[in-house]
XYZ file of C-alpha atoms in Angstrom:
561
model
C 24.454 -3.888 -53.743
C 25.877 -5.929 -50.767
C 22.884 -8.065 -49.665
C 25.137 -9.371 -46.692
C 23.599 -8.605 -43.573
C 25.894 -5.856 -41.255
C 25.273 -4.957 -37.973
C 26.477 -1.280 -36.781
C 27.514 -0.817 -33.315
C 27.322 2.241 -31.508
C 28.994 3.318 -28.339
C 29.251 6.747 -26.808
C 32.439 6.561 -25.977
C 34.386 4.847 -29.404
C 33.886 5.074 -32.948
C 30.959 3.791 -34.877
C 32.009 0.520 -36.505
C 29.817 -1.604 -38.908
C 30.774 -5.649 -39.479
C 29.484 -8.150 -41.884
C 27.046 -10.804 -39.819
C 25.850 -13.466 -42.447
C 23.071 -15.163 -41.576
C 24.115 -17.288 -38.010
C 23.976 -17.476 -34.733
C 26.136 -14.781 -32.816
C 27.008 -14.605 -28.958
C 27.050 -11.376 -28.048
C 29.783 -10.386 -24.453
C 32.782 -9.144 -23.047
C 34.066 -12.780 -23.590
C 36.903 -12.961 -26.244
C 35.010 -16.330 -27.611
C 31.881 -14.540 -28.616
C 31.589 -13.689 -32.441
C 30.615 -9.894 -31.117
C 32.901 -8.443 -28.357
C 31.343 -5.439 -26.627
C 33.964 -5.039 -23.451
C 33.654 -2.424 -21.273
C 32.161 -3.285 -18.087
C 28.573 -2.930 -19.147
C 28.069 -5.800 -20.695
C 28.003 -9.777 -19.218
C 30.197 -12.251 -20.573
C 28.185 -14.067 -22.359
C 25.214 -11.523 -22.392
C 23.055 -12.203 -25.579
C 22.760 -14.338 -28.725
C 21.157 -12.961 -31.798
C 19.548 -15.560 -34.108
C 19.983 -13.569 -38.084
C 17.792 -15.554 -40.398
C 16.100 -14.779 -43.962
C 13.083 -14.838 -42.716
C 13.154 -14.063 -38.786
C 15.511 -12.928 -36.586
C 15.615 -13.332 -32.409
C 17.593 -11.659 -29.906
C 17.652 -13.689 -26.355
C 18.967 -11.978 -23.347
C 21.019 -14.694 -21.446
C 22.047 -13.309 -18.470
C 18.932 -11.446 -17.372
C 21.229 -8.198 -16.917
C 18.884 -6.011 -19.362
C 18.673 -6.318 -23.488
C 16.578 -3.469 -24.703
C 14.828 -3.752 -28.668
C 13.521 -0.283 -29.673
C 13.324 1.043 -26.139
C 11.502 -2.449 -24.855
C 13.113 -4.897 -22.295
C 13.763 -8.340 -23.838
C 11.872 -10.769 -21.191
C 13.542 -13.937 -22.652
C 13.608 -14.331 -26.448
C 11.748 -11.871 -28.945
C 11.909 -10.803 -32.671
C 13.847 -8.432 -33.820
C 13.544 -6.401 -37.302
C 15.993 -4.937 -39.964
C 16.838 -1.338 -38.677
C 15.354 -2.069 -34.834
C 18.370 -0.435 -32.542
C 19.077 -3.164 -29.803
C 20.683 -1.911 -26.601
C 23.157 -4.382 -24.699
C 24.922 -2.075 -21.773
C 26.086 0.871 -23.099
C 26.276 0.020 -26.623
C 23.698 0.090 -29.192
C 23.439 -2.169 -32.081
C 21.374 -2.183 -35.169
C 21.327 -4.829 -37.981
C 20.159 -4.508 -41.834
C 21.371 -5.066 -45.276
C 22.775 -2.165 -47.458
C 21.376 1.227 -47.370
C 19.118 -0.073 -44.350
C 21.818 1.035 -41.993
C 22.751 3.813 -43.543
C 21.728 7.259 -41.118
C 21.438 10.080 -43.551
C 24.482 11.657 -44.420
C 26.357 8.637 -43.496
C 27.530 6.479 -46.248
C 27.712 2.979 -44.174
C 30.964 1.507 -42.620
C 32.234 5.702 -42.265
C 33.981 5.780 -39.313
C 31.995 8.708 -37.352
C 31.580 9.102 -33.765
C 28.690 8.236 -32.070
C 28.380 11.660 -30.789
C 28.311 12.969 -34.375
C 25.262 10.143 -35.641
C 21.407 10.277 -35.206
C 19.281 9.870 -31.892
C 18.884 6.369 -32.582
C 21.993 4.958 -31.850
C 22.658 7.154 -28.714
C 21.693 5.361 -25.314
C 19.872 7.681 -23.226
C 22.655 9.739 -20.512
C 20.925 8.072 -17.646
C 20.622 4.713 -18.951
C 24.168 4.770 -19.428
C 25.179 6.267 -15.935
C 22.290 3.043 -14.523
C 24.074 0.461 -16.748
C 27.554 1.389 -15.327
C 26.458 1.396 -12.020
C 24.752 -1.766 -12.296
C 27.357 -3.441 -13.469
C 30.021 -2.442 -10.744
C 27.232 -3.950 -8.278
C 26.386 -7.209 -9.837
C 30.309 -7.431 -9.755
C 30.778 -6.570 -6.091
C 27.839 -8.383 -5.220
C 29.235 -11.467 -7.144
C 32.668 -10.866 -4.689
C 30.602 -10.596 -1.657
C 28.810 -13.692 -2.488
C 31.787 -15.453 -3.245
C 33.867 -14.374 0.230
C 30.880 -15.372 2.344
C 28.537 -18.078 1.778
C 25.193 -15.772 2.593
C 22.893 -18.475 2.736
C 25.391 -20.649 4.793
C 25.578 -18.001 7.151
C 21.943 -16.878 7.433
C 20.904 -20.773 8.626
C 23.296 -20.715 11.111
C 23.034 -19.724 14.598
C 24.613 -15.961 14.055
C 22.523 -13.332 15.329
C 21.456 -11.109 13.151
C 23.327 -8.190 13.978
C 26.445 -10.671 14.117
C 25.224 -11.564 10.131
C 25.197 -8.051 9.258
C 28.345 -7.004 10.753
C 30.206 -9.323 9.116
C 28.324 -8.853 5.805
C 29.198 -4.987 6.419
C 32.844 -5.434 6.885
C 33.399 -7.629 4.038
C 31.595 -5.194 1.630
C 33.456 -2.201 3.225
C 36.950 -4.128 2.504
C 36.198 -4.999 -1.095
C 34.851 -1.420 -2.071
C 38.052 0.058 -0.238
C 40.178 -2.554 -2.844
C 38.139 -1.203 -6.215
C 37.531 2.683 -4.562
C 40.193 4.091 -7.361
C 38.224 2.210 -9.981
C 34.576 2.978 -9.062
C 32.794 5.230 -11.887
C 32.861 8.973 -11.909
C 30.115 10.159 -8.983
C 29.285 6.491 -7.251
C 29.717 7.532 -3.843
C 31.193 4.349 -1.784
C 29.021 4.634 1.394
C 25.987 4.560 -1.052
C 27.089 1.580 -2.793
C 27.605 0.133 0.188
C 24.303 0.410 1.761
C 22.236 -0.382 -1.557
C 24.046 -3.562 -2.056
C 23.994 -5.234 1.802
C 20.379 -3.890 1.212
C 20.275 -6.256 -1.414
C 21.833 -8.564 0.514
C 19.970 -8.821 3.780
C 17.305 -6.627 3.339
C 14.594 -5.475 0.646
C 17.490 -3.218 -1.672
C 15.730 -0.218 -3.159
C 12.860 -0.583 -1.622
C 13.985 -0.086 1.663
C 14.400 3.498 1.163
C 10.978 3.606 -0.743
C 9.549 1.941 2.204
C 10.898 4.340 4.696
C 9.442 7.282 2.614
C 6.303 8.737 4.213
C 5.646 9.848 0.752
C 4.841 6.766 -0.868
C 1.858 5.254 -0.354
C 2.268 1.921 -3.346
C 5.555 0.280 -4.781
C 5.259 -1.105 -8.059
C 8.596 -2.994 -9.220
C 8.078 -4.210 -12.963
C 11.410 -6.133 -13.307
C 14.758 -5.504 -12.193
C 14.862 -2.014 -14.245
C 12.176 -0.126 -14.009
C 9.822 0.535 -10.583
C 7.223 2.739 -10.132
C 5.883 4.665 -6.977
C 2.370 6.233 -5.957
C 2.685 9.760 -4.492
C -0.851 11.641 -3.641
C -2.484 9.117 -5.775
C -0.004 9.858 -9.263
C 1.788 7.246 -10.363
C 5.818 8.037 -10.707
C 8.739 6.869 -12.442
C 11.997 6.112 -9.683
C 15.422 6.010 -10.909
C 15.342 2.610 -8.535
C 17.171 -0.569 -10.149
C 17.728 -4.230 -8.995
C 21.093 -5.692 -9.740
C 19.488 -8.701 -11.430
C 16.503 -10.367 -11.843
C 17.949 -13.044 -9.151
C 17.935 -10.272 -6.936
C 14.495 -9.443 -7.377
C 13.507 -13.077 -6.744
C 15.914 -13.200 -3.911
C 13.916 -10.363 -2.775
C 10.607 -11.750 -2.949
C 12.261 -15.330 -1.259
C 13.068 -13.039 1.734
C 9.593 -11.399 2.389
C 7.357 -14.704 1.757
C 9.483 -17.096 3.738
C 8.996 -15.713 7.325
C 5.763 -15.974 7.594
C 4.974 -19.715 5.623
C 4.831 -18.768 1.981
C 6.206 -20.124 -0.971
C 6.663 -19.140 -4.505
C 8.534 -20.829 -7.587
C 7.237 -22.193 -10.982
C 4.662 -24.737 -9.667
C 3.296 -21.469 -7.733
C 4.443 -18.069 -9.393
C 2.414 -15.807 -7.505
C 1.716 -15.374 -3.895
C 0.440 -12.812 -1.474
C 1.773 -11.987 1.720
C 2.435 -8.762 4.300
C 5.961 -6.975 5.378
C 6.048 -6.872 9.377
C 4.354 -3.653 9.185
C 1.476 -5.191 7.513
C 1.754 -3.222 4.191
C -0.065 -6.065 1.645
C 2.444 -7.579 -1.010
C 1.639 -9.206 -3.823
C 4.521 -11.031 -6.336
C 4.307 -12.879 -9.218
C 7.144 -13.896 -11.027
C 8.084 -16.362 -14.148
C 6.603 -17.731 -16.445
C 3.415 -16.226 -15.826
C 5.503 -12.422 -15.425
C 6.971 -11.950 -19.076
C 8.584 -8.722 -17.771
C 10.889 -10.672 -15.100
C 9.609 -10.796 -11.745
C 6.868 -8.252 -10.241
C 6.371 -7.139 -6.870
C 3.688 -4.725 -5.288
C 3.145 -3.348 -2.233
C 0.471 -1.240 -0.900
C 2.174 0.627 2.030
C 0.530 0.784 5.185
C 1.479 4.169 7.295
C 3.340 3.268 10.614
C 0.124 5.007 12.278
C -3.086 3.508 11.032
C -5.532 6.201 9.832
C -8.252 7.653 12.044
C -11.615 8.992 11.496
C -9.925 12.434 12.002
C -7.467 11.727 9.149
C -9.991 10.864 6.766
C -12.535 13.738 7.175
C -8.986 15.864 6.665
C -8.046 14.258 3.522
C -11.950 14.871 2.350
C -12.567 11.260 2.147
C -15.763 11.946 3.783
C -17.530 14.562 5.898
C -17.758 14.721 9.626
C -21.578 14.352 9.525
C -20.664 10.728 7.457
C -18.398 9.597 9.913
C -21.193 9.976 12.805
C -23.379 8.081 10.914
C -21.416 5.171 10.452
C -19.930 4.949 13.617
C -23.375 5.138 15.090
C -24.118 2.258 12.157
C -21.216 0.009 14.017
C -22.714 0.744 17.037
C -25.947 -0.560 16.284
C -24.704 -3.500 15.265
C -25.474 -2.965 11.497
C -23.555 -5.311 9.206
C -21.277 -3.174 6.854
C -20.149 -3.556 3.198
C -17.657 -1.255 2.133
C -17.403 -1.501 -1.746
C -14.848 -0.211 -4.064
C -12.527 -0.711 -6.485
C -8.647 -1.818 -6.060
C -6.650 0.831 -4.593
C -9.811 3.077 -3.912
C -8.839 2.593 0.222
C -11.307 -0.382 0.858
C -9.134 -1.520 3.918
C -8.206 1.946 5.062
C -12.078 3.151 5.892
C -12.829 -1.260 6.907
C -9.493 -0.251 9.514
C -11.458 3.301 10.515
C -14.699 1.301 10.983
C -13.251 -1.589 12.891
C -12.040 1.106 15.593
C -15.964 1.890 16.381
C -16.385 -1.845 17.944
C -16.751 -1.329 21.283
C -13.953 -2.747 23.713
C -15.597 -5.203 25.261
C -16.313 -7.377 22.873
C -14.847 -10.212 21.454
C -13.872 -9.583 17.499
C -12.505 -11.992 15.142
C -10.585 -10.644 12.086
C -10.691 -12.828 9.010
C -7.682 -11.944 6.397
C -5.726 -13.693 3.869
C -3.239 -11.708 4.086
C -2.762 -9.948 7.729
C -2.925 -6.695 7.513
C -5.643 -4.698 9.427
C -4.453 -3.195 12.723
C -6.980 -2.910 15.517
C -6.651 -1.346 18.893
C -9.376 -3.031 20.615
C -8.028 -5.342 24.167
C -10.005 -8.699 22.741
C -8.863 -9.230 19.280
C -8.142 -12.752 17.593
C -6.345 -12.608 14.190
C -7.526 -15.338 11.811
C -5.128 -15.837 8.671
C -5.913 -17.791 5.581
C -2.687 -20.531 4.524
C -2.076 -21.632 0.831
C -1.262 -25.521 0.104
C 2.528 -26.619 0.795
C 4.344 -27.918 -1.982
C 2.311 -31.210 -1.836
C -0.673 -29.298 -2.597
C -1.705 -29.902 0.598
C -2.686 -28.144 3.927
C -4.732 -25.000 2.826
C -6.984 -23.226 4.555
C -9.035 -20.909 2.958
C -11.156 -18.060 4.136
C -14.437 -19.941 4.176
C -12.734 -22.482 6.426
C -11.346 -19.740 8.354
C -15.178 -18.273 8.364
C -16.765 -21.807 9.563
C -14.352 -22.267 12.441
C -14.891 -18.486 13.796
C -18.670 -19.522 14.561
C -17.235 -21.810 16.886
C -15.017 -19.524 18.500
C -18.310 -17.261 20.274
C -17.365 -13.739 18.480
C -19.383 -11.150 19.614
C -18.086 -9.434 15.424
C -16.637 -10.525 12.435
C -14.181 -8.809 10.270
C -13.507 -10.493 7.261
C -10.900 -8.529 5.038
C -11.921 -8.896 1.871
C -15.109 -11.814 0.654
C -13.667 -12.536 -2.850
C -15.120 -16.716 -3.260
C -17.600 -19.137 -1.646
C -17.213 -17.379 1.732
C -19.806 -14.734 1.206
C -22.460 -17.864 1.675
C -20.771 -18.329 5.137
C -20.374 -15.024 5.880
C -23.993 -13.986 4.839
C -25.478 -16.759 7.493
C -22.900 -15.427 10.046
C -25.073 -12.515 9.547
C -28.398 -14.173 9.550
C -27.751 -16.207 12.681
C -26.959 -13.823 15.409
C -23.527 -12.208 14.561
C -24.890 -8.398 13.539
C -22.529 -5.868 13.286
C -19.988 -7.878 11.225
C -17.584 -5.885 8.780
C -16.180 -6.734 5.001
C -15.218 -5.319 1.849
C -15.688 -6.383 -1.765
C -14.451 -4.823 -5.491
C -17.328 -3.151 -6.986
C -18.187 -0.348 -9.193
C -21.121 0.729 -7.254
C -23.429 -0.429 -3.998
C -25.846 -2.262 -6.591
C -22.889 -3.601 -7.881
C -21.846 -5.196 -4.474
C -25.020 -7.133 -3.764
C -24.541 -8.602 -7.486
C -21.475 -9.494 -6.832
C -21.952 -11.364 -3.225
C -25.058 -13.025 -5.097
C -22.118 -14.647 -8.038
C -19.739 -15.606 -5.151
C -22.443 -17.226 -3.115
C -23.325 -19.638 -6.168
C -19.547 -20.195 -6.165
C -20.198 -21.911 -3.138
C -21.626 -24.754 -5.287
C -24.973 -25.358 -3.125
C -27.639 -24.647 -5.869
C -29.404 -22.767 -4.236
C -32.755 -20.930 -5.723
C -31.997 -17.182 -6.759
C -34.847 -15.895 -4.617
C -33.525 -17.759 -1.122
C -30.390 -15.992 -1.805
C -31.292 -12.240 -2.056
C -33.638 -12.876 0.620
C -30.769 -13.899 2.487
C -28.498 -11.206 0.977
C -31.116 -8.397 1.793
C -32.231 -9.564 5.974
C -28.448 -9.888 6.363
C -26.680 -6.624 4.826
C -27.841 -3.616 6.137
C -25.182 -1.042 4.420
C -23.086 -0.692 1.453
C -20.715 2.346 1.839
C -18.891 2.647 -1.560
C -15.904 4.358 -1.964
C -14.195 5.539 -5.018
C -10.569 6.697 -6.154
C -11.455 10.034 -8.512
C -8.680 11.444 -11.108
C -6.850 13.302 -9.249
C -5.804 10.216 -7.224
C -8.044 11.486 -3.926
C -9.995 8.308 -2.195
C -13.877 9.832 -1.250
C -16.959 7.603 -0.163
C -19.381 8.432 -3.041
C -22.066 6.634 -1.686
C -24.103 5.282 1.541
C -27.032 3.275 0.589
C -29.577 1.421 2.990
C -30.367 -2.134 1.786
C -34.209 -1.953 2.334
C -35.629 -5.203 2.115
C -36.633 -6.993 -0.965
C -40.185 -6.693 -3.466
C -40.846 -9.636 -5.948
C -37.335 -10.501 -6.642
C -35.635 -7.592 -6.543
C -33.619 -6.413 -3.547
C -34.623 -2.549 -2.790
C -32.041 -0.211 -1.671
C -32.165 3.660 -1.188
C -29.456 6.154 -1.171
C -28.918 8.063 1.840
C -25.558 9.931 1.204
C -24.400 10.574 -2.259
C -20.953 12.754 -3.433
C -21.660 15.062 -6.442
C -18.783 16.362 -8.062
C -18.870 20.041 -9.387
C -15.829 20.308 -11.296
C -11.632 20.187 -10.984
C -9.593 23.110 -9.799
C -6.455 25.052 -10.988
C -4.558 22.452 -10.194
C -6.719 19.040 -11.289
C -7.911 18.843 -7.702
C -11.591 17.308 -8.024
C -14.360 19.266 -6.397
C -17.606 18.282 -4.868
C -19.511 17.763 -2.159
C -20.978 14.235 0.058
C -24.523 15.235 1.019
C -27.200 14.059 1.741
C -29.449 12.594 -0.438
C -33.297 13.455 1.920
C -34.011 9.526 2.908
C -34.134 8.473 6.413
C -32.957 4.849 7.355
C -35.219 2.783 8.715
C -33.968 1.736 11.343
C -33.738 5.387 12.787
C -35.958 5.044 15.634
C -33.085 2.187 16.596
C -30.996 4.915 17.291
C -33.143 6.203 20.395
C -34.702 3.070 22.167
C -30.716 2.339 21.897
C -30.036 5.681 23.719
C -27.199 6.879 21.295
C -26.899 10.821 21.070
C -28.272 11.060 17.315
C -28.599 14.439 15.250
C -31.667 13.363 13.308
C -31.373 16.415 11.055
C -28.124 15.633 8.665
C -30.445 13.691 6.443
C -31.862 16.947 5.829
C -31.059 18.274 2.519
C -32.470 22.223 3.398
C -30.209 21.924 6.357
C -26.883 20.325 4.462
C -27.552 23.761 1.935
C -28.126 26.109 4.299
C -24.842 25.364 6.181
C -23.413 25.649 3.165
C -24.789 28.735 1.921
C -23.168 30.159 5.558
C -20.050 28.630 5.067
């Protein structure tokens, strides 16, 4: 028996051919010097190199244009096994010694047709059609590049719609030069616009940000990005042209407003103009390639209205806390990420009365308030020094200087909860925030760990008696299976016995099953317990119905309805 190592190679449109590959190193291209030449537009030049040893073997994807082992993207270098099928383009390779490449039925080194040999050395249809496509637009994007010097012309004093005219008239002549050679359904107008997306703008995600649909963006490497839709996570048939372009990507949304990301920091967050929230994070710390996500904010911010419609909560809920805002209560809303913390802090903010003066704390900007006296507060990460930050509590200290009549910090996530928490304590009621957490017992135990992040050693019991005179209400809300956001709970923080804080629930969402079609069911009622600050309500002279907190009322309504 031949204890040679061969590797077959598979392509859908030739004959299956199997070479000898002693143990080596072998560049794998479209380049007539590499020791394996897969040519047919597909594939880079010098695309891969596969390490065959005795013991180990590697494959290393070169070019960052897409190496598949098994049906799993090669980051940068990873092990391959006798028998593993390794996809490069359109061509599928697999490597082995002796009746380890042999499919059954086959004897090795017969000359059969791909379309005639097992599953596992046939690229999927649509990877094939996305690797063909991709390649014709790396290519024209490498010509467009090369005609015009982007970044030459971008610093410049061009306008912008100067920029993108010529950008559109140099694409437009080089597609018009390769039209007779573009691949079988690749429309020219569409190639067009996805790569000067790519060029000037954010490339497939422009059209996922344009789509009322989507509510998140997930883009895990160049080939494969996810979107939300009604809460469900789904597969697009989006692609980058390289990983480059992904980072090129990211460059373009952090720059204008003072971020930075490269190796010394790989991950940053920041906000499109709209003020969706994007995160990105790319190598070393991304092993995938380079990751971006963006939570998509709706180009009109929810109202109270909107949420009662979606069943977030109920119309009796919203009175409550708006009547909470009103009297100056000091808010938590707790949750956990993606469960629409921001959304209901948004809905909330829009109960602060008009005249007052409110500070918004953020580290990324993002809330969008309608009120006439607003002043937006935004946190800045070191320059490349390591120097200049300003964080959230420093944002926090300053706004006590600034006379706010309310605070609304985004999101207390570090030492700022201390500062925030004597905000509270010292004559700024009615301030706003959110926090990730399971539950509303959850919350305070959380704000208790981030105040001793603050590093002041402070005794256990000061704290929650600080924690429990300064938060009056933790309104949690929760993201259920059938990707609907609900608040699931209102609970009063009461005071505090011994050294426990006490808390009572006043609203609480049951769920009594899942419909037909997975829709969860229940109901927010609630729960019997009064506040107690309820006689508030009427020295305050606020129009109050008294009677939702009662639970023989919430049925019988029911019962009618």
């Amino acid at each position: 028996m031949n204890d040679v190592p061969q590797i077959q190679i598979a392509h859908p449109q030739r004959d299956l051919q199997t070479v000898e590959a002693p143990y080596g190193v072998y560049l794998i291209g479209a380049d007539a010097s590499c020791r394996i030449v897969l040519a047919d537009g597909s594939v880079e030049g010098a695309h891969a190199v596969l390490t065959l040893m005795k013991d180990e073997s590697y494959i290393e994807d070169l070019m960052g244009a897409g190496v598949f082992v098994a049906g799993e993207r090669v980051s940068t270098r990873q092990r391959v096994f006798h028998g593993s099928p390794i996809q490069i383009g359109n061509y599928t390779l697999v490597f082995g010694i002796g009746s380890e490449l042999s499919p059954v039925g086959m004897p090795v080194g017969d000359a059969q047709h791909v379309a005639e040999t097992p599953d596992i050395f046939k690229p999927k249809p649509r990877d094939l059609t996305v690797s063909a496509n991709q390649a014709v637009k790396q290519q024209i994007h490498a010509e467009l590049v090369k005609r015009l010097d982007l970044k030459r012309l971008s610093m410049n004093k061009l306008q912008e719609s100067e920029l993108q005219s010529k950008i559109r008239k140099t694409l437009d002549e080089i597609i018009e030069e390769i039209r007779t050679r573009l691949p079988t359904g690749l429309k020219p107008k569409r190639l067009a616009k996805e790569i000067f997306d790519e060029a000037v703008g954010l490339g497939p995600l422009e059209d996922l940000l344009a789509d009322e649909t989507v509510t998140e963006i997930m883009v895990n490497g160049p080939s494969q990005v996810y979107v939300e839709r009604n809460g469900k996570l789904v597969l697009t048939d989006c692609n980058f042209i390289s990983e480059s372009s992904v980072n090129s990507i990211i460059e373009r949304i952090v720059s204008p407003i003072g971020r930075r990301i490269d190796e010394s920091q790989p991950y940053v967050d920041a906000r499109l103009p709209d003020g969706s929230r994007v995160n990105a994070i790319i190598h070393p710390l991304s092993l995938v390639g380079p990751c971006i996500t963006i939570r998509k904010f709706s180009k009109d911010p929810f109202k109270v209205q909107d949420l009662i419609n979606f069943g977030t909560l109920t119309p009796e809920v919203a009175e409550f806390l708006r009547v909470c805002v009103l009297l100056r209560k000091n808010i938590i809303i707790s949750g956990g990420t993606g469960s629409g913390k921001t959304t209901l802090l948004n809905v909330l903010s829009s109960y602060l009365p008009n005249n007052e003066r409110i500070l918004t704390i953020e580290d990324a900007a993002e809330l969008r308030l309608t009120q006439q006296h607003i002043i937006r507060l935004e946190a800045r990460p070191a320059n490349i020094e390591g120097r200049g930050a300003v964080s959230i509590r420093d944002l926090v200290r300053n706004a006590l200087r600034m006379r706010p009549d309310r605070i609304v910090v985004g999101e207390c996530r570090g030492s700022e909860a201390l500062d925030m928490l004597q905000a509270m304590n010292t004559g700024h009621e009615g301030s706003l925030t959110t926090v990730h957490a399971n539950s509303p017992r959850d919350a305070l135990a959380r704000l208790e760990t981030m105040v001793l992040m603050a590093g002041m050693d402070l005794p256990m019991r000061a704290i929650r008696e600080q924690m429990a005179s300064a938060v009056h209400l933790v309104c949690q809300i929760s993201r259920f299976s059938d990707g609907s956001r609900k608040v699931s709970k209102i609970t009063e923080v009461a005071g505090i016995e011994q050294d426990c804080i006490t808390m009572q629930d006043l609203f609480d969402f049951t769920q009594t099953g899942v419909d037909a079609g997975g829709k969860v069911q229940g109901v927010l009622r609630p729960i019997g317990a009064v506040p107690t600050f309820i006689e508030e309500i009427a020295i305050r002279g606020i129009q109050f119905d008294r009677s939702m907190f009662n639970t023989g009322r919430f049925n019988r309504i029911k019962k009618e309805g």
